[in-house]
Amino acid sequence: MNRKLFSLWLCLLVALPALPQMLVSHPWQGKRVAYLGDSITDPRNNGSKKKYWGFLQDWLEIVPYVYGVSGRQWDDIPRQAGQLKEEHGQDFDAMIIFCGTNDYNNGVALGEWWDERVTEVEYGHGQPKQMVTRRQRMPSMDRTTFRGRINIALDSLKRTFPTKQIVLLTPIHRSDFHANEKNWQCDESYTNQCGEYLDAYVEAVKEAGNVWAVPVIDWAASSGLFPMLSEYGQYFKSDSDLLHPNDRGHERLARTLMMQLTALPCTF
Protein backbone atom coordinates (compact mmCIF):
# COMPACT_ATOMS: atom_id res chain seq x y z
CA MET A 1 0.00 0.00 0.00
CA ASN A 2 1.48 3.38 -0.99
CA ARG A 3 1.73 6.27 1.43
CA LYS A 4 -1.25 8.20 0.01
CA LEU A 5 -3.59 5.22 0.20
CA PHE A 6 -2.39 4.42 3.69
CA SER A 7 -3.04 8.00 4.81
CA LEU A 8 -6.55 7.92 3.31
CA TRP A 9 -7.31 4.58 4.98
CA LEU A 10 -6.06 5.92 8.32
CA CYS A 11 -8.26 9.02 8.07
CA LEU A 12 -11.32 6.88 7.33
CA LEU A 13 -10.52 4.59 10.22
CA VAL A 14 -10.26 7.51 12.62
CA ALA A 15 -13.52 9.05 11.34
CA LEU A 16 -15.52 5.79 11.29
CA PRO A 17 -16.99 6.06 14.83
CA ALA A 18 -18.42 9.48 13.96
CA LEU A 19 -20.02 8.41 10.68
CA PRO A 20 -23.31 7.10 12.17
CA GLN A 21 -23.84 10.43 13.95
CA MET A 22 -23.12 12.29 10.72
CA LEU A 23 -25.37 10.13 8.56
CA VAL A 24 -28.30 9.37 10.90
CA SER A 25 -30.49 12.08 12.41
CA HIS A 26 -33.73 11.48 14.30
CA PRO A 27 -36.55 13.15 12.32
CA TRP A 28 -38.07 14.57 15.52
CA GLN A 29 -34.81 16.05 16.84
CA GLY A 30 -35.33 19.58 18.14
CA LYS A 31 -38.97 19.80 17.01
CA ARG A 32 -41.90 21.45 18.84
CA VAL A 33 -44.45 18.80 19.80
CA ALA A 34 -47.84 19.18 21.47
CA TYR A 35 -48.96 16.39 23.81
CA LEU A 36 -52.69 15.90 24.41
CA GLY A 37 -54.27 13.37 26.75
CA ASP A 38 -54.98 12.45 30.34
CA SER A 39 -53.17 11.89 33.65
CA ILE A 40 -50.28 9.86 32.22
CA THR A 41 -49.39 12.96 30.19
CA ASP A 42 -50.40 15.57 32.78
CA PRO A 43 -47.26 17.10 34.40
CA ARG A 44 -49.21 17.58 37.64
CA ASN A 45 -49.85 13.87 38.13
CA ASN A 46 -47.62 12.58 40.93
CA GLY A 47 -47.24 9.04 39.64
CA SER A 48 -43.79 9.98 38.37
CA LYS A 49 -41.33 12.84 38.63
CA LYS A 50 -40.65 12.80 34.88
CA LYS A 51 -43.10 11.94 32.12
CA TYR A 52 -42.37 10.22 28.80
CA TRP A 53 -42.33 13.59 27.03
CA GLY A 54 -39.73 14.83 29.52
CA PHE A 55 -37.38 12.02 28.55
CA LEU A 56 -37.87 12.87 24.87
CA GLN A 57 -37.10 16.47 25.71
CA ASP A 58 -33.79 15.37 27.23
CA TRP A 59 -32.84 12.86 24.55
CA LEU A 60 -34.09 14.62 21.40
CA GLU A 61 -34.30 18.24 22.56
CA ILE A 62 -37.99 18.23 21.68
CA VAL A 63 -39.77 21.35 22.92
CA PRO A 64 -42.93 20.01 24.63
CA TYR A 65 -46.26 21.81 24.68
CA VAL A 66 -48.22 19.75 27.21
CA TYR A 67 -52.02 19.93 27.51
CA GLY A 68 -52.97 16.56 29.04
CA VAL A 69 -55.26 16.74 32.08
CA SER A 70 -55.90 14.01 34.66
CA GLY A 71 -59.18 12.18 34.27
CA ARG A 72 -59.98 13.55 30.82
CA GLN A 73 -61.47 11.50 28.02
CA TRP A 74 -61.48 11.80 24.23
CA ASP A 75 -64.25 14.41 24.36
CA ASP A 76 -61.72 16.81 25.93
CA ILE A 77 -59.21 16.58 23.06
CA PRO A 78 -60.87 19.38 21.01
CA ARG A 79 -60.67 21.69 24.05
CA GLN A 80 -56.98 20.87 24.55
CA ALA A 81 -56.31 21.45 20.86
CA GLY A 82 -58.16 24.75 21.08
CA GLN A 83 -55.88 25.85 23.90
CA LEU A 84 -52.88 24.83 21.80
CA LYS A 85 -54.13 26.95 18.89
CA GLU A 86 -54.84 29.90 21.17
CA GLU A 87 -51.34 29.81 22.65
CA HIS A 88 -49.24 28.77 19.63
CA GLY A 89 -51.39 29.11 16.52
CA GLN A 90 -49.70 27.04 13.80
CA ASP A 91 -46.26 27.62 15.31
CA PHE A 92 -45.48 24.01 16.23
CA ASP A 93 -44.48 20.88 14.32
CA ALA A 94 -46.60 17.91 15.43
CA MET A 95 -48.99 16.59 18.04
CA ILE A 96 -49.21 13.30 19.90
CA ILE A 97 -52.52 12.17 21.43
CA PHE A 98 -52.52 9.59 24.23
CA CYS A 99 -56.05 9.05 25.50
CA GLY A 100 -58.76 6.43 26.03
CA THR A 101 -58.20 4.68 29.35
CA ASN A 102 -60.69 6.98 31.11
CA ASP A 103 -63.32 6.41 28.40
CA TYR A 104 -63.01 2.70 29.18
CA ASN A 105 -63.17 3.26 32.95
CA ASN A 106 -66.22 5.51 32.62
CA GLY A 107 -68.09 3.02 30.49
CA VAL A 108 -68.36 5.12 27.34
CA ALA A 109 -70.12 3.06 24.68
CA LEU A 110 -67.94 2.19 21.67
CA GLY A 111 -70.49 3.31 19.08
CA GLU A 112 -69.92 3.29 15.33
CA TRP A 113 -67.55 5.07 12.97
CA TRP A 114 -70.21 5.82 10.36
CA ASP A 115 -73.76 7.00 9.93
CA GLU A 116 -75.14 5.53 6.72
CA ARG A 117 -77.96 6.66 4.44
CA VAL A 118 -79.39 5.77 1.04
CA THR A 119 -79.18 8.65 -1.40
CA GLU A 120 -78.75 9.51 -5.08
CA VAL A 121 -75.57 10.63 -6.84
CA GLU A 122 -74.51 11.30 -10.44
CA TYR A 123 -72.43 8.49 -11.94
CA GLY A 124 -71.27 7.53 -15.41
CA HIS A 125 -68.90 4.77 -16.52
CA GLY A 126 -68.86 3.89 -20.22
CA GLN A 127 -72.18 5.64 -20.66
CA PRO A 128 -73.61 9.12 -20.03
CA LYS A 129 -73.84 10.07 -16.38
CA GLN A 130 -77.16 9.60 -14.67
CA MET A 131 -78.61 9.62 -11.19
CA VAL A 132 -78.08 6.32 -9.39
CA THR A 133 -79.04 5.13 -5.92
CA ARG A 134 -76.15 4.38 -3.56
CA ARG A 135 -75.49 3.95 0.11
CA GLN A 136 -73.35 6.75 1.55
CA ARG A 137 -71.54 6.89 4.86
CA MET A 138 -70.48 9.91 6.89
CA PRO A 139 -68.49 9.96 10.14
CA SER A 140 -70.68 9.55 13.21
CA MET A 141 -70.46 12.66 15.39
CA ASP A 142 -72.07 11.12 18.47
CA ARG A 143 -70.22 12.63 21.44
CA THR A 144 -71.71 9.99 23.75
CA THR A 145 -69.68 7.21 22.08
CA PHE A 146 -65.95 6.50 21.93
CA ARG A 147 -65.72 6.30 18.15
CA GLY A 148 -67.94 9.36 17.82
CA ARG A 149 -65.65 11.32 20.14
CA ILE A 150 -62.59 10.34 18.12
CA ASN A 151 -64.39 11.38 14.94
CA ILE A 152 -65.30 14.76 16.40
CA ALA A 153 -61.73 15.35 17.62
CA LEU A 154 -59.92 14.26 14.47
CA ASP A 155 -62.36 16.03 12.16
CA SER A 156 -61.59 19.25 14.04
CA LEU A 157 -57.83 18.66 14.20
CA LYS A 158 -57.51 17.73 10.53
CA ARG A 159 -59.40 20.87 9.52
CA THR A 160 -57.52 23.16 11.92
CA PHE A 161 -54.02 21.74 11.46
CA PRO A 162 -53.92 20.14 7.97
CA THR A 163 -50.14 20.54 7.61
CA LYS A 164 -49.26 19.01 10.99
CA GLN A 165 -48.29 15.45 11.82
CA ILE A 166 -50.82 13.87 14.20
CA VAL A 167 -49.86 10.64 15.96
CA LEU A 168 -52.19 8.52 18.11
CA LEU A 169 -51.01 6.31 20.97
CA THR A 170 -53.17 3.45 22.19
CA PRO A 171 -54.01 3.13 25.90
CA ILE A 172 -51.54 0.95 27.79
CA HIS A 173 -52.48 -2.04 29.93
CA ARG A 174 -53.88 -1.20 33.35
CA SER A 175 -54.34 -3.00 36.64
CA ASP A 176 -55.82 -1.90 39.99
CA PHE A 177 -56.10 1.77 40.88
CA HIS A 178 -57.30 2.38 44.42
CA ALA A 179 -57.11 6.10 45.18
CA ASN A 180 -59.90 6.22 47.80
CA GLU A 181 -63.33 4.73 48.54
CA LYS A 182 -64.89 6.89 45.83
CA ASN A 183 -62.22 6.20 43.23
CA TRP A 184 -61.68 2.45 43.25
CA GLN A 185 -60.96 1.12 39.76
CA CYS A 186 -60.66 -2.58 38.94
CA ASP A 187 -58.14 -4.08 36.57
CA GLU A 188 -58.57 -4.72 32.85
CA SER A 189 -59.63 -8.33 33.32
CA TYR A 190 -63.12 -6.96 34.08
CA THR A 191 -65.54 -5.38 31.65
CA ASN A 192 -66.62 -1.81 32.21
CA GLN A 193 -70.17 -0.62 32.87
CA CYS A 194 -71.20 -1.13 29.24
CA GLY A 195 -69.76 -4.64 29.08
CA GLU A 196 -66.57 -3.89 27.11
CA TYR A 197 -62.98 -4.87 27.84
CA LEU A 198 -60.10 -2.40 27.54
CA ASP A 199 -58.95 -4.26 24.40
CA ALA A 200 -61.92 -2.89 22.47
CA TYR A 201 -60.82 0.70 23.14
CA VAL A 202 -57.26 -0.10 22.12
CA GLU A 203 -58.56 -1.59 18.87
CA ALA A 204 -60.77 1.42 18.23
CA VAL A 205 -57.79 3.78 18.45
CA LYS A 206 -55.94 1.55 15.99
CA GLU A 207 -58.96 1.60 13.66
CA ALA A 208 -58.95 5.40 13.81
CA GLY A 209 -55.64 5.38 11.95
CA ASN A 210 -57.33 4.02 8.83
CA VAL A 211 -60.49 6.07 9.24
CA TRP A 212 -58.62 9.38 9.52
CA ALA A 213 -55.26 8.69 7.81
CA VAL A 214 -53.16 9.21 10.92
CA PRO A 215 -50.33 6.99 12.18
CA VAL A 216 -50.99 4.95 15.32
CA ILE A 217 -48.33 3.64 17.70
CA ASP A 218 -49.64 0.63 19.61
CA TRP A 219 -48.21 1.23 23.07
CA ALA A 220 -50.40 -1.52 24.52
CA ALA A 221 -48.33 -4.03 22.56
CA SER A 222 -44.96 -2.36 21.97
CA SER A 223 -44.21 -0.81 25.38
CA GLY A 224 -44.05 -4.17 27.14
CA LEU A 225 -45.70 -2.74 30.27
CA PHE A 226 -48.03 -5.36 31.75
CA PRO A 227 -49.13 -4.54 35.32
CA MET A 228 -51.45 -7.54 35.41
CA LEU A 229 -48.34 -9.46 36.48
CA SER A 230 -46.82 -8.50 39.84
CA GLU A 231 -43.33 -8.55 38.31
CA TYR A 232 -44.24 -5.37 36.41
CA GLY A 233 -45.22 -3.44 39.52
CA GLN A 234 -41.69 -2.00 39.47
CA TYR A 235 -42.78 0.19 36.54
CA PHE A 236 -45.83 1.69 38.27
CA LYS A 237 -46.47 4.10 41.12
CA SER A 238 -47.41 1.60 43.85
CA ASP A 239 -49.33 -1.59 44.63
CA SER A 240 -52.48 0.52 44.93
CA ASP A 241 -51.77 2.41 41.70
CA LEU A 242 -50.98 0.07 38.84
CA LEU A 243 -52.44 2.51 36.35
CA HIS A 244 -49.87 5.33 36.37
CA PRO A 245 -46.29 4.48 35.39
CA ASN A 246 -43.47 5.68 37.63
CA ASP A 247 -40.21 7.15 36.33
CA ARG A 248 -38.97 3.74 35.16
CA GLY A 249 -42.27 3.10 33.41
CA HIS A 250 -42.23 6.46 31.68
CA GLU A 251 -38.64 5.91 30.59
CA ARG A 252 -39.68 2.62 29.02
CA LEU A 253 -42.60 4.31 27.27
CA ALA A 254 -40.27 7.05 26.05
CA ARG A 255 -37.67 4.64 24.68
CA THR A 256 -40.36 2.78 22.77
CA LEU A 257 -41.85 6.00 21.43
CA MET A 258 -38.48 7.40 20.43
CA MET A 259 -37.72 4.34 18.30
CA GLN A 260 -41.20 4.21 16.75
CA LEU A 261 -41.05 7.89 15.82
CA THR A 262 -37.95 7.31 13.68
CA ALA A 263 -40.27 5.74 11.08
CA LEU A 264 -42.47 8.84 10.91
CA PRO A 265 -41.84 12.31 9.52
CA CYS A 266 -42.42 15.11 12.00
CA THR A 267 -42.82 17.85 9.41
CA PHE A 268 -43.97 17.90 5.77
GROMACS .gro file of C-alpha atoms in nm:
model
  268
    1MET     CA    1   0.000   0.000   0.000
    2ASN     CA    2   0.148   0.338  -0.099
    3ARG     CA    3   0.173   0.627   0.143
    4LYS     CA    4  -0.125   0.820   0.001
    5LEU     CA    5  -0.359   0.522   0.020
    6PHE     CA    6  -0.239   0.442   0.369
    7SER     CA    7  -0.304   0.800   0.481
    8LEU     CA    8  -0.655   0.792   0.331
    9TRP     CA    9  -0.731   0.458   0.498
   10LEU     CA   10  -0.606   0.592   0.832
   11CYS     CA   11  -0.826   0.902   0.807
   12LEU     CA   12  -1.132   0.688   0.733
   13LEU     CA   13  -1.052   0.459   1.022
   14VAL     CA   14  -1.026   0.751   1.262
   15ALA     CA   15  -1.352   0.905   1.134
   16LEU     CA   16  -1.552   0.579   1.129
   17PRO     CA   17  -1.699   0.606   1.483
   18ALA     CA   18  -1.842   0.948   1.396
   19LEU     CA   19  -2.002   0.841   1.068
   20PRO     CA   20  -2.331   0.710   1.217
   21GLN     CA   21  -2.384   1.043   1.395
   22MET     CA   22  -2.312   1.229   1.072
   23LEU     CA   23  -2.537   1.013   0.856
   24VAL     CA   24  -2.830   0.937   1.090
   25SER     CA   25  -3.049   1.208   1.241
   26HIS     CA   26  -3.373   1.148   1.430
   27PRO     CA   27  -3.655   1.315   1.232
   28TRP     CA   28  -3.807   1.457   1.552
   29GLN     CA   29  -3.481   1.605   1.684
   30GLY     CA   30  -3.533   1.958   1.814
   31LYS     CA   31  -3.897   1.980   1.701
   32ARG     CA   32  -4.190   2.145   1.884
   33VAL     CA   33  -4.445   1.880   1.980
   34ALA     CA   34  -4.784   1.918   2.147
   35TYR     CA   35  -4.896   1.639   2.381
   36LEU     CA   36  -5.269   1.590   2.441
   37GLY     CA   37  -5.427   1.337   2.675
   38ASP     CA   38  -5.498   1.245   3.034
   39SER     CA   39  -5.317   1.189   3.365
   40ILE     CA   40  -5.028   0.986   3.222
   41THR     CA   41  -4.939   1.296   3.019
   42ASP     CA   42  -5.040   1.557   3.278
   43PRO     CA   43  -4.726   1.710   3.440
   44ARG     CA   44  -4.921   1.758   3.764
   45ASN     CA   45  -4.985   1.387   3.813
   46ASN     CA   46  -4.762   1.258   4.093
   47GLY     CA   47  -4.724   0.904   3.964
   48SER     CA   48  -4.379   0.998   3.837
   49LYS     CA   49  -4.133   1.284   3.863
   50LYS     CA   50  -4.065   1.280   3.488
   51LYS     CA   51  -4.310   1.194   3.212
   52TYR     CA   52  -4.237   1.022   2.880
   53TRP     CA   53  -4.233   1.359   2.703
   54GLY     CA   54  -3.973   1.483   2.952
   55PHE     CA   55  -3.738   1.202   2.855
   56LEU     CA   56  -3.787   1.287   2.487
   57GLN     CA   57  -3.710   1.647   2.571
   58ASP     CA   58  -3.379   1.537   2.723
   59TRP     CA   59  -3.284   1.286   2.455
   60LEU     CA   60  -3.409   1.462   2.140
   61GLU     CA   61  -3.430   1.824   2.256
   62ILE     CA   62  -3.799   1.823   2.168
   63VAL     CA   63  -3.977   2.135   2.292
   64PRO     CA   64  -4.293   2.001   2.463
   65TYR     CA   65  -4.626   2.181   2.468
   66VAL     CA   66  -4.822   1.975   2.721
   67TYR     CA   67  -5.202   1.993   2.751
   68GLY     CA   68  -5.297   1.656   2.904
   69VAL     CA   69  -5.526   1.674   3.208
   70SER     CA   70  -5.590   1.401   3.466
   71GLY     CA   71  -5.918   1.218   3.427
   72ARG     CA   72  -5.998   1.355   3.082
   73GLN     CA   73  -6.147   1.150   2.802
   74TRP     CA   74  -6.148   1.180   2.423
   75ASP     CA   75  -6.425   1.441   2.436
   76ASP     CA   76  -6.172   1.681   2.593
   77ILE     CA   77  -5.921   1.658   2.306
   78PRO     CA   78  -6.087   1.938   2.101
   79ARG     CA   79  -6.067   2.169   2.405
   80GLN     CA   80  -5.698   2.087   2.455
   81ALA     CA   81  -5.631   2.145   2.086
   82GLY     CA   82  -5.816   2.475   2.108
   83GLN     CA   83  -5.588   2.585   2.390
   84LEU     CA   84  -5.288   2.483   2.180
   85LYS     CA   85  -5.413   2.695   1.889
   86GLU     CA   86  -5.484   2.990   2.117
   87GLU     CA   87  -5.134   2.981   2.265
   88HIS     CA   88  -4.924   2.877   1.963
   89GLY     CA   89  -5.139   2.911   1.652
   90GLN     CA   90  -4.970   2.704   1.380
   91ASP     CA   91  -4.626   2.762   1.531
   92PHE     CA   92  -4.548   2.401   1.623
   93ASP     CA   93  -4.448   2.088   1.432
   94ALA     CA   94  -4.660   1.791   1.543
   95MET     CA   95  -4.899   1.659   1.804
   96ILE     CA   96  -4.921   1.330   1.990
   97ILE     CA   97  -5.252   1.217   2.143
   98PHE     CA   98  -5.252   0.959   2.423
   99CYS     CA   99  -5.605   0.905   2.550
  100GLY     CA  100  -5.876   0.643   2.603
  101THR     CA  101  -5.820   0.468   2.935
  102ASN     CA  102  -6.069   0.698   3.111
  103ASP     CA  103  -6.332   0.641   2.840
  104TYR     CA  104  -6.301   0.270   2.918
  105ASN     CA  105  -6.317   0.326   3.295
  106ASN     CA  106  -6.622   0.551   3.262
  107GLY     CA  107  -6.809   0.302   3.049
  108VAL     CA  108  -6.836   0.512   2.734
  109ALA     CA  109  -7.012   0.306   2.468
  110LEU     CA  110  -6.794   0.219   2.167
  111GLY     CA  111  -7.049   0.331   1.908
  112GLU     CA  112  -6.992   0.329   1.533
  113TRP     CA  113  -6.755   0.507   1.297
  114TRP     CA  114  -7.021   0.582   1.036
  115ASP     CA  115  -7.376   0.700   0.993
  116GLU     CA  116  -7.514   0.553   0.672
  117ARG     CA  117  -7.796   0.666   0.444
  118VAL     CA  118  -7.939   0.577   0.104
  119THR     CA  119  -7.918   0.865  -0.140
  120GLU     CA  120  -7.875   0.951  -0.508
  121VAL     CA  121  -7.557   1.063  -0.684
  122GLU     CA  122  -7.451   1.130  -1.044
  123TYR     CA  123  -7.243   0.849  -1.194
  124GLY     CA  124  -7.127   0.753  -1.541
  125HIS     CA  125  -6.890   0.477  -1.652
  126GLY     CA  126  -6.886   0.389  -2.022
  127GLN     CA  127  -7.218   0.564  -2.066
  128PRO     CA  128  -7.361   0.912  -2.003
  129LYS     CA  129  -7.384   1.007  -1.638
  130GLN     CA  130  -7.716   0.960  -1.467
  131MET     CA  131  -7.861   0.962  -1.119
  132VAL     CA  132  -7.808   0.632  -0.939
  133THR     CA  133  -7.904   0.513  -0.592
  134ARG     CA  134  -7.615   0.438  -0.356
  135ARG     CA  135  -7.549   0.395   0.011
  136GLN     CA  136  -7.335   0.675   0.155
  137ARG     CA  137  -7.154   0.689   0.486
  138MET     CA  138  -7.048   0.991   0.689
  139PRO     CA  139  -6.849   0.996   1.014
  140SER     CA  140  -7.068   0.955   1.321
  141MET     CA  141  -7.046   1.266   1.539
  142ASP     CA  142  -7.207   1.112   1.847
  143ARG     CA  143  -7.022   1.263   2.144
  144THR     CA  144  -7.171   0.999   2.375
  145THR     CA  145  -6.968   0.721   2.208
  146PHE     CA  146  -6.595   0.650   2.193
  147ARG     CA  147  -6.572   0.630   1.815
  148GLY     CA  148  -6.794   0.936   1.782
  149ARG     CA  149  -6.565   1.132   2.014
  150ILE     CA  150  -6.259   1.034   1.812
  151ASN     CA  151  -6.439   1.138   1.494
  152ILE     CA  152  -6.530   1.476   1.640
  153ALA     CA  153  -6.173   1.535   1.762
  154LEU     CA  154  -5.992   1.426   1.447
  155ASP     CA  155  -6.236   1.603   1.216
  156SER     CA  156  -6.159   1.925   1.404
  157LEU     CA  157  -5.783   1.866   1.420
  158LYS     CA  158  -5.751   1.773   1.053
  159ARG     CA  159  -5.940   2.087   0.952
  160THR     CA  160  -5.752   2.316   1.192
  161PHE     CA  161  -5.402   2.174   1.146
  162PRO     CA  162  -5.392   2.014   0.797
  163THR     CA  163  -5.014   2.054   0.761
  164LYS     CA  164  -4.926   1.901   1.099
  165GLN     CA  165  -4.829   1.545   1.182
  166ILE     CA  166  -5.082   1.387   1.420
  167VAL     CA  167  -4.986   1.064   1.596
  168LEU     CA  168  -5.219   0.852   1.811
  169LEU     CA  169  -5.101   0.631   2.097
  170THR     CA  170  -5.317   0.345   2.219
  171PRO     CA  171  -5.401   0.313   2.590
  172ILE     CA  172  -5.154   0.095   2.779
  173HIS     CA  173  -5.248  -0.204   2.993
  174ARG     CA  174  -5.388  -0.120   3.335
  175SER     CA  175  -5.434  -0.300   3.664
  176ASP     CA  176  -5.582  -0.190   3.999
  177PHE     CA  177  -5.610   0.177   4.088
  178HIS     CA  178  -5.730   0.238   4.442
  179ALA     CA  179  -5.711   0.610   4.518
  180ASN     CA  180  -5.990   0.622   4.780
  181GLU     CA  181  -6.333   0.473   4.854
  182LYS     CA  182  -6.489   0.689   4.583
  183ASN     CA  183  -6.222   0.620   4.323
  184TRP     CA  184  -6.168   0.245   4.325
  185GLN     CA  185  -6.096   0.112   3.976
  186CYS     CA  186  -6.066  -0.258   3.894
  187ASP     CA  187  -5.814  -0.408   3.657
  188GLU     CA  188  -5.857  -0.472   3.285
  189SER     CA  189  -5.963  -0.833   3.332
  190TYR     CA  190  -6.312  -0.696   3.408
  191THR     CA  191  -6.554  -0.538   3.165
  192ASN     CA  192  -6.662  -0.181   3.221
  193GLN     CA  193  -7.017  -0.062   3.287
  194CYS     CA  194  -7.120  -0.113   2.924
  195GLY     CA  195  -6.976  -0.464   2.908
  196GLU     CA  196  -6.657  -0.389   2.711
  197TYR     CA  197  -6.298  -0.487   2.784
  198LEU     CA  198  -6.010  -0.240   2.754
  199ASP     CA  199  -5.895  -0.426   2.440
  200ALA     CA  200  -6.192  -0.289   2.247
  201TYR     CA  201  -6.082   0.070   2.314
  202VAL     CA  202  -5.726  -0.010   2.212
  203GLU     CA  203  -5.856  -0.159   1.887
  204ALA     CA  204  -6.077   0.142   1.823
  205VAL     CA  205  -5.779   0.378   1.845
  206LYS     CA  206  -5.594   0.155   1.599
  207GLU     CA  207  -5.896   0.160   1.366
  208ALA     CA  208  -5.895   0.540   1.381
  209GLY     CA  209  -5.564   0.538   1.195
  210ASN     CA  210  -5.733   0.402   0.883
  211VAL     CA  211  -6.049   0.607   0.924
  212TRP     CA  212  -5.862   0.938   0.952
  213ALA     CA  213  -5.526   0.869   0.781
  214VAL     CA  214  -5.316   0.921   1.092
  215PRO     CA  215  -5.033   0.699   1.218
  216VAL     CA  216  -5.099   0.495   1.532
  217ILE     CA  217  -4.833   0.364   1.770
  218ASP     CA  218  -4.964   0.063   1.961
  219TRP     CA  219  -4.821   0.123   2.307
  220ALA     CA  220  -5.040  -0.152   2.452
  221ALA     CA  221  -4.833  -0.403   2.256
  222SER     CA  222  -4.496  -0.236   2.197
  223SER     CA  223  -4.421  -0.081   2.538
  224GLY     CA  224  -4.405  -0.417   2.714
  225LEU     CA  225  -4.570  -0.274   3.027
  226PHE     CA  226  -4.803  -0.536   3.175
  227PRO     CA  227  -4.913  -0.454   3.532
  228MET     CA  228  -5.145  -0.754   3.541
  229LEU     CA  229  -4.834  -0.946   3.648
  230SER     CA  230  -4.682  -0.850   3.984
  231GLU     CA  231  -4.333  -0.855   3.831
  232TYR     CA  232  -4.424  -0.537   3.641
  233GLY     CA  233  -4.522  -0.344   3.952
  234GLN     CA  234  -4.169  -0.200   3.947
  235TYR     CA  235  -4.278   0.019   3.654
  236PHE     CA  236  -4.583   0.169   3.827
  237LYS     CA  237  -4.647   0.410   4.112
  238SER     CA  238  -4.741   0.160   4.385
  239ASP     CA  239  -4.933  -0.159   4.463
  240SER     CA  240  -5.248   0.052   4.493
  241ASP     CA  241  -5.177   0.241   4.170
  242LEU     CA  242  -5.098   0.007   3.884
  243LEU     CA  243  -5.244   0.251   3.635
  244HIS     CA  244  -4.987   0.533   3.637
  245PRO     CA  245  -4.629   0.448   3.539
  246ASN     CA  246  -4.347   0.568   3.763
  247ASP     CA  247  -4.021   0.715   3.633
  248ARG     CA  248  -3.897   0.374   3.516
  249GLY     CA  249  -4.227   0.310   3.341
  250HIS     CA  250  -4.223   0.646   3.168
  251GLU     CA  251  -3.864   0.591   3.059
  252ARG     CA  252  -3.968   0.262   2.902
  253LEU     CA  253  -4.260   0.431   2.727
  254ALA     CA  254  -4.027   0.705   2.605
  255ARG     CA  255  -3.767   0.464   2.468
  256THR     CA  256  -4.036   0.278   2.277
  257LEU     CA  257  -4.185   0.600   2.143
  258MET     CA  258  -3.848   0.740   2.043
  259MET     CA  259  -3.772   0.434   1.830
  260GLN     CA  260  -4.120   0.421   1.675
  261LEU     CA  261  -4.105   0.789   1.582
  262THR     CA  262  -3.795   0.731   1.368
  263ALA     CA  263  -4.027   0.574   1.108
  264LEU     CA  264  -4.247   0.884   1.091
  265PRO     CA  265  -4.184   1.231   0.952
  266CYS     CA  266  -4.242   1.511   1.200
  267THR     CA  267  -4.282   1.785   0.941
  268PHE     CA  268  -4.397   1.790   0.577
   0.00000   0.00000   0.00000
